[in-house]
Structure formats: structure tokens, C-alpha cells
Coordinates of C-alpha atoms in Angstrom, one line a residue:
M211 CA 52.5 -111.3 14.4
C212 CA 49.7 -113.6 13.3
S213 CA 47.1 -112.6 10.7
E214 CA 44.3 -112.5 13.4
D215 CA 46.4 -110.0 15.5
R216 CA 46.9 -107.8 12.4
D217 CA 43.2 -107.9 11.6
D218 CA 42.4 -106.8 15.2
M219 CA 44.9 -104.0 15.0
T220 CA 43.5 -102.8 11.6
K221 CA 39.9 -102.8 13.1
R222 CA 41.1 -100.7 16.1
Q223 CA 42.8 -98.3 13.8
F224 CA 39.7 -97.9 11.6
R225 CA 37.5 -97.2 14.7
R226 CA 40.0 -94.5 15.9
F227 CA 40.0 -93.0 12.4
R228 CA 36.2 -93.0 12.2
F229 CA 36.0 -91.3 15.6
S230 CA 38.6 -88.7 14.6
T231 CA 36.7 -88.0 11.4
I232 CA 33.4 -87.4 13.3
M233 CA 35.1 -85.1 15.7
F234 CA 36.6 -83.1 12.8
F235 CA 33.3 -82.6 11.2
L236 CA 31.8 -81.5 14.5
S237 CA 34.5 -78.9 14.9
V238 CA 33.7 -77.7 11.4
C239 CA 30.1 -77.4 12.5
V240 CA 31.0 -75.0 15.3
L241 CA 33.9 -73.1 13.9
T242 CA 33.5 -72.8 10.1
P243 CA 31.2 -69.9 9.1
S244 CA 31.2 -70.6 5.3
G245 CA 27.9 -71.6 3.9
G246 CA 29.3 -74.5 1.8
A247 CA 30.0 -76.6 4.9
W248 CA 26.6 -76.5 6.5
S249 CA 24.9 -79.5 4.7
A250 CA 27.7 -81.9 5.6
T251 CA 27.8 -80.5 9.1
D252 CA 24.1 -81.1 9.6
A253 CA 24.5 -84.6 8.4
E254 CA 27.3 -85.3 10.9
L255 CA 25.3 -83.7 13.7
E256 CA 22.4 -85.9 12.8
K257 CA 24.6 -89.0 12.9
T258 CA 26.0 -88.1 16.3
I259 CA 22.6 -87.4 17.7
S260 CA 21.2 -90.6 16.3
E261 CA 23.9 -92.6 18.0
A262 CA 23.1 -90.9 21.3
L263 CA 19.4 -91.7 20.9
S264 CA 20.2 -95.3 20.2
V265 CA 21.7 -95.8 23.7
R266 CA 19.1 -97.5 25.9
H267 CA 20.1 -95.7 29.1
P268 CA 21.0 -92.1 28.2
T269 CA 23.7 -90.2 30.1
E270 CA 23.9 -87.0 27.9
G271 CA 23.3 -83.8 29.9
A272 CA 23.2 -80.1 29.2
D273 CA 27.0 -79.8 28.5
W274 CA 27.0 -82.6 26.0
W275 CA 24.0 -81.3 24.0
R276 CA 25.3 -77.7 24.1
S277 CA 28.7 -78.9 22.9
L278 CA 27.1 -79.8 19.6
G279 CA 27.0 -76.1 18.8
P280 CA 24.5 -73.5 17.7
N281 CA 23.2 -75.6 14.7
A282 CA 22.1 -78.5 16.9
P283 CA 18.6 -77.2 17.6
R284 CA 17.6 -77.1 13.9
V285 CA 18.9 -80.6 13.4
I286 CA 17.1 -81.8 16.5
I287 CA 13.9 -80.2 15.2
R288 CA 14.2 -81.7 11.8
M289 CA 14.8 -85.2 13.3
Y290 CA 11.8 -84.7 15.5
E291 CA 9.6 -83.9 12.6
A292 CA 10.9 -86.9 10.6
S293 CA 10.4 -89.4 13.4
D294 CA 7.3 -91.4 14.2
Q295 CA 8.8 -93.1 17.3
I296 CA 7.3 -91.6 20.5
Y297 CA 10.4 -92.4 22.7
Q298 CA 12.8 -90.8 20.2
R299 CA 10.6 -87.8 19.9
L300 CA 10.5 -87.5 23.7
R301 CA 14.3 -87.6 23.9
L302 CA 14.5 -84.9 21.2
L303 CA 12.1 -82.6 23.1
E304 CA 14.1 -83.1 26.3
A305 CA 17.3 -82.2 24.4
L306 CA 15.8 -78.9 23.2
A307 CA 15.5 -77.9 26.9
W308 CA 19.2 -77.2 27.0
F309 CA 18.9 -74.5 24.3
D310 CA 17.3 -71.2 25.2
D311 CA 17.4 -69.6 21.7
S312 CA 14.1 -68.4 20.3
T313 CA 13.9 -71.1 17.6
S314 CA 14.1 -73.9 20.1
V315 CA 11.7 -72.3 22.6
E316 CA 9.1 -71.4 20.0
F317 CA 9.2 -75.0 18.6
L318 CA 8.7 -76.4 22.1
K319 CA 5.8 -74.0 22.7
L320 CA 4.2 -75.1 19.4
Q321 CA 4.4 -78.8 20.3
A322 CA 3.0 -78.1 23.8
E323 CA 0.0 -76.3 22.2
R324 CA -0.7 -78.5 19.2
T325 CA 0.4 -82.1 19.8
A326 CA -2.4 -84.5 20.6
D327 CA -0.1 -86.9 22.5
D328 CA 0.0 -86.0 26.2
V329 CA 3.4 -87.6 26.8
L330 CA 5.0 -85.3 24.2
R331 CA 2.9 -82.3 25.3
N332 CA 4.1 -82.7 28.9
A333 CA 7.7 -83.1 27.8
A334 CA 7.5 -79.9 25.8
I335 CA 6.1 -78.0 28.8
R336 CA 8.8 -79.2 31.0
S337 CA 11.5 -78.3 28.5
V338 CA 10.2 -74.8 28.1
G339 CA 10.5 -74.4 31.9
I340 CA 14.1 -75.7 31.9
A341 CA 15.1 -73.5 28.9
R342 CA 13.6 -70.2 30.1
G343 CA 12.6 -70.7 33.7
A344 CA 10.4 -68.0 35.3
N345 CA 10.5 -66.0 32.0
E346 CA 7.9 -68.5 30.7
E347 CA 5.7 -68.8 33.8
E348 CA 2.7 -67.2 31.9
F349 CA 3.0 -69.7 29.1
V350 CA 3.3 -72.7 31.4
S351 CA 0.6 -71.6 33.8
K352 CA -2.1 -71.7 31.0
F353 CA -1.8 -75.5 31.0
L354 CA -3.0 -75.6 34.6
K355 CA -6.5 -75.5 33.0
H356 CA -5.9 -78.2 30.5
P357 CA -8.5 -81.0 30.4
E358 CA -5.8 -83.7 30.6
P359 CA -4.8 -84.2 34.3
Q360 CA -1.2 -85.4 33.4
T361 CA -0.7 -82.1 31.6
R362 CA -2.0 -80.1 34.5
L363 CA 0.5 -81.9 36.7
A364 CA 3.4 -81.3 34.3
A365 CA 2.6 -77.6 34.3
A366 CA 2.3 -77.4 38.1
E367 CA 5.6 -79.3 38.6
T368 CA 7.3 -77.1 36.1
L369 CA 6.2 -74.0 38.0
K370 CA 7.3 -75.5 41.2
R371 CA 10.8 -76.1 39.9
M372 CA 11.1 -72.4 38.8
N373 CA 11.7 -71.4 42.4
D374 CA 10.1 -68.0 41.7
S375 CA 7.7 -66.1 44.0
R376 CA 5.2 -65.3 41.3
A377 CA 5.2 -68.9 40.1
D378 CA 4.7 -70.0 43.7
K379 CA 1.6 -67.8 44.0
I380 CA 0.2 -69.2 40.8
L381 CA 0.8 -72.7 42.1
E382 CA -0.8 -72.0 45.5
K383 CA -3.9 -70.7 43.8
Y384 CA -4.0 -73.8 41.5
L385 CA -3.7 -76.2 44.4
N386 CA -6.8 -74.6 46.0
E387 CA -8.8 -75.0 42.8
E388 CA -7.6 -78.5 41.5
K389 CA -10.3 -81.1 42.1
T390 CA -8.3 -84.2 41.2
P391 CA -7.0 -85.8 44.4
W392 CA -4.0 -87.6 43.1
I393 CA -2.6 -84.4 41.4
T394 CA -2.7 -82.4 44.6
A395 CA -1.3 -85.4 46.5
R396 CA 1.6 -85.7 44.1
L397 CA 2.4 -82.0 44.4
K398 CA 2.3 -82.1 48.2
G399 CA 4.3 -85.3 48.4
E400 CA 1.3 -87.4 49.6
A401 CA 0.0 -90.7 48.4
V402 CA -3.6 -91.4 47.2
V403 CA -4.8 -94.8 46.0
Q404 CA -6.4 -94.5 42.6
R405 CA -10.2 -95.2 42.4
R406 CA -11.0 -98.6 40.8
L407 CA -13.1 -99.0 37.7
K408 CA -16.6 -100.0 38.3
I409 CA -17.5 -103.5 37.1
T410 CA -21.0 -104.2 35.6
S411 CA -22.5 -107.4 34.3
S412 CA -22.9 -106.1 30.7
S413 CA -21.2 -108.3 28.1
D414 CA -19.5 -105.2 26.7
D415 CA -17.7 -104.9 30.0
R416 CA -16.1 -108.3 30.0
L417 CA -12.3 -108.1 30.0
N418 CA -10.7 -108.5 26.6
P419 CA -9.1 -112.0 26.5
E420 CA -6.4 -110.6 24.3
L421 CA -4.9 -109.1 27.5
T422 CA -3.7 -112.5 28.4
G423 CA 0.0 -113.2 27.5
T424 CA 3.5 -112.0 28.0
W425 CA 4.3 -108.5 26.9
A426 CA 7.8 -106.9 26.6
G427 CA 8.8 -103.3 26.2
F428 CA 10.2 -100.3 28.2
W429 CA 9.3 -98.6 31.5
V430 CA 10.0 -94.9 31.2
A431 CA 10.2 -92.7 34.4
P432 CA 12.0 -89.6 35.7
G433 CA 15.7 -90.3 36.1
A434 CA 17.3 -90.5 39.6
G435 CA 19.0 -87.2 40.2
S436 CA 18.5 -85.8 36.7
P437 CA 15.8 -83.8 34.9
G438 CA 15.5 -86.2 32.1
M439 CA 13.8 -89.6 31.7
E440 CA 15.3 -93.1 32.1
S441 CA 14.1 -96.3 30.5
R442 CA 14.3 -99.9 31.7
P443 CA 13.5 -103.1 29.9
A444 CA 10.2 -104.5 31.3
V445 CA 8.2 -107.7 31.0
L446 CA 4.4 -107.7 31.8
R447 CA 2.6 -111.0 32.3
L448 CA -1.2 -111.0 32.4
K449 CA -3.9 -113.7 32.7
V450 CA -7.6 -113.1 32.3
S451 CA -9.8 -115.6 34.2
G452 CA -13.5 -115.5 33.5
A453 CA -15.4 -112.3 32.7
T454 CA -13.8 -109.8 35.1
A455 CA -10.9 -111.5 36.9
I456 CA -7.3 -110.7 35.9
E457 CA -3.9 -111.3 37.6
G458 CA -0.4 -110.4 36.6
E459 CA 3.1 -109.4 37.4
L460 CA 5.5 -106.7 36.2
N461 CA 9.3 -107.2 36.1
L462 CA 11.7 -104.3 35.6
K463 CA 15.2 -105.3 34.6
K464 CA 18.4 -103.7 35.8
G465 CA 19.1 -100.5 33.8
G466 CA 20.7 -97.1 34.1
K467 CA 21.3 -96.0 37.7
A468 CA 18.9 -98.6 39.0
A469 CA 20.8 -100.8 41.4
Q470 CA 18.7 -103.9 41.2
P471 CA 15.8 -105.4 39.1
K472 CA 12.4 -104.8 40.5
A473 CA 9.3 -107.0 40.6
F474 CA 5.6 -106.1 41.2
V475 CA 2.4 -108.1 41.4
L476 CA -0.9 -106.5 40.2
A477 CA -3.3 -106.1 43.1
E478 CA -6.8 -104.8 43.6
V479 CA -7.2 -105.0 39.8
S480 CA -10.6 -104.1 38.2
G481 CA -11.4 -103.4 34.6
K482 CA -13.7 -103.7 31.7
S483 CA -13.2 -104.4 28.0
S484 CA -9.5 -103.5 27.2
R485 CA -9.0 -101.2 30.2
I486 CA -7.7 -102.2 33.7
A487 CA -6.7 -100.3 36.8
G488 CA -5.3 -101.3 40.2
V489 CA -2.2 -101.1 42.3
L490 CA 1.4 -102.4 41.7
V491 CA 2.7 -104.0 44.9
E492 CA 6.5 -104.3 44.9
T493 CA 7.7 -107.8 46.0
P494 CA 10.8 -107.9 48.2
A495 CA 14.1 -109.2 46.9
S496 CA 15.5 -112.4 48.4
D497 CA 16.9 -112.0 51.9
S498 CA 20.5 -112.4 50.7
A499 CA 20.0 -109.4 48.3
Q500 CA 18.4 -107.1 50.8
T501 CA 19.9 -104.7 53.2
S502 CA 18.7 -104.6 56.8
A503 CA 16.7 -101.5 56.1
Q504 CA 15.0 -103.1 53.2
R505 CA 14.1 -106.1 55.3
D506 CA 12.6 -103.8 57.9
M507 CA 10.3 -102.3 55.2
R508 CA 8.9 -105.6 54.1
K509 CA 5.8 -105.1 56.3
Q510 CA 5.0 -102.0 54.2
P511 CA 5.6 -102.9 50.6
R512 CA 5.6 -100.1 48.0
E513 CA 2.2 -99.6 46.3
I514 CA 1.8 -97.7 43.0
P515 CA -1.6 -97.0 41.5
F516 CA -1.8 -97.7 37.8
E517 CA -4.1 -97.7 34.8
A518 CA -3.6 -99.6 31.5
E519 CA -5.3 -100.1 28.2
L520 CA -4.9 -102.5 25.2
V521 CA -4.6 -100.4 22.1
E522 CA -3.7 -100.7 18.4
R523 CA -1.0 -98.3 17.1
A524 CA 0.3 -98.5 13.5
G525 CA -1.2 -102.0 13.2
L526 CA 0.4 -103.3 16.4
K527 CA -1.4 -104.4 19.5
L528 CA 0.2 -102.7 22.5
I529 CA -0.5 -102.2 26.2
E530 CA -0.1 -98.6 27.3
F531 CA 0.5 -98.6 31.1
R532 CA 0.6 -95.4 33.2
A533 CA 1.5 -94.8 36.9
P534 CA 0.5 -91.1 37.4
S535 CA 1.8 -90.9 41.0
I536 CA 5.4 -91.4 39.9
A537 CA 5.0 -90.0 36.3
A538 CA 5.9 -93.3 34.8
I539 CA 4.7 -94.9 31.5
L540 CA 5.1 -98.4 30.2
V541 CA 4.6 -99.5 26.6
V542 CA 4.8 -103.2 25.8
R543 CA 4.2 -105.4 22.8
R544 CA 3.2 -109.1 22.9
T545 CA 6.1 -111.4 22.6
G546 CA 6.3 -114.6 20.6
T547 CA 3.9 -113.4 17.9
S548 CA 3.9 -111.6 14.6
Q549 CA 2.0 -108.7 16.2

């Protein structure tokens, strides 16, 4: 046996040993009641959870998270409080949905009530609904009056998933009172084109030239056939022409359960300063990559209303892009610069 083969065998043996060691510590976490093992167990749990969070397209479901044992919620909560990454925090809030203990649910409620970030707030509301169902309809329903429309939608969708007669009555009353067309349309399964921003001639309303460029990041949207979220690598290209004209395209790469990459052009775009709004129009794949059904639909391309804004977060220039009708968000960072 040559030295390279021996080295490969040694590496494989080491990987198997490392995996066995992690599994041993996880079993200690679940089965050992002695207080002396808890700190090491929490460390191993955190390592396992961190590895799961590092996967770009998550596949962990309820069974996987619950298999981590009764100490997992406190580790998840500690990791959430220590993290400053919104996507990681989002994943951790979604993980707590699979634990219905009082500590997990109370933490989710606290985040729903206190966080200023609507993405995290909405995730917390959904997770409370998954964890406790109709038992928390009173808590969830109070967010139907929240000033942020995305939060009202999250609360309404959570009530709808409860499949409970009392929750249905609350939802029916809410639909009669809600004044935002795209929210009621979403809940009824209809489509409404988002109203465009009004353009004025003021110099303050000129489009920010910094929007021009290539931006890369991740598109996050509800997963196909699962209650969690899926992310896909994305590239956004924008070009500002003159004071108010802008054109662009969005490309979503293959990821998760998505069968093929997707491409969109930005249409009916209007904006002012660092904000734009319009419609994403999906461009068809090449004829060779399309099914006959897809070719038949080419006359009616998919249209998705969107709004976007150039912002600065932690010293970085980012574009935060939202498509409320499909509950999707896109966060991208300029490529090829030190930003």
C-alpha cells in the first residue's frame, strides 16, 4: 500500500472517530442526569447546531431538532442572543417552533413583542403557532393590528394554519377590516399588482446612482412542501440611467428543492432616492429546457410585485429586496468592492 493510500485511510478513520465522538456526547446530553456533564454537553450541542446552520440549503425538520434532546432549546436561545446575523437568527427561531416547552414558547413570544426587525418578528409569530397551535390564537391574533403589514400577514397566515373554528372566525373578521389590498389578496389566493412609487421632479427624488452595479447574496422564501424557509444564491444587476430611469435583472441559482435556476427582468420600475418598486417578470428558460406545459405558459409570464431599498447595515452597503405576495426577501451586497 502506497503512502498516499495510507494517508487517505487515516483521514477516513479520523473522520469516523470524530463523528462517533460527537454522537457519544449527544447521547450523554440526553441520557446523563448528572450536573457535571452539562457544560460539555451544551458545547457539543452548539457545535452540532452550528454545523446544521452552516448548510446553505437546510433539510433539518422537527424530528432532527427534537432528537437533540430537552437541553436544545436553551442552547438555541443562547446562540440566538449571541448572534448578529439575521439569517442565522431566523433559522434559530424556526428551530424553536419544534419545542413546545414553556421556555421556548415564552422566548418566542418575547421576540415577537420586542424585536424591531419585522423578519424576525414574523418568524417568531409563525413559530409560536407551530409550537402551540390554537392554544396561542389569542397571542397571535393581537398582531393583526400591528402597524407593519408583513406582520399582520404573518399573524393571519398563522391563524389560518391552525385549522381551528375560533381562529377562523377571528380571521374572517380581520379580512373584513384589513384595508391593505395585497394582504387580503394573498390570504384569498389572489394577485394584486403593487402600486408604483410616485416620481417628482425634486432633486431629492433622483435615483441614487449607487444602485448601479452587480449585487450578490441570498433569496429567502418559504420552502416547497415544508414550514421552514429555503435560501438560494442570487445575483441582482441594476443600471440607473438619468434621474429616474432604472433597469435590471435578477438571477436565482439552483438550490434546495428548486429544479432549475430562474431569471427575472425588472419591469414597471419606479423609484426615488434609494428606494425602487416594480414587478419581477420571469423570463422563460430555453426551449430545450422547457416542458410543453411551460412553453404553453410563455404568453402569461409570472409577475411578482417587489420593493427594494439601498441601506447601510454595520458599515456595509446592502440592497434589501422584498416580494410581499410570495413572502420572499433578498439581501445582496455589491460584488467586486471592499464594501
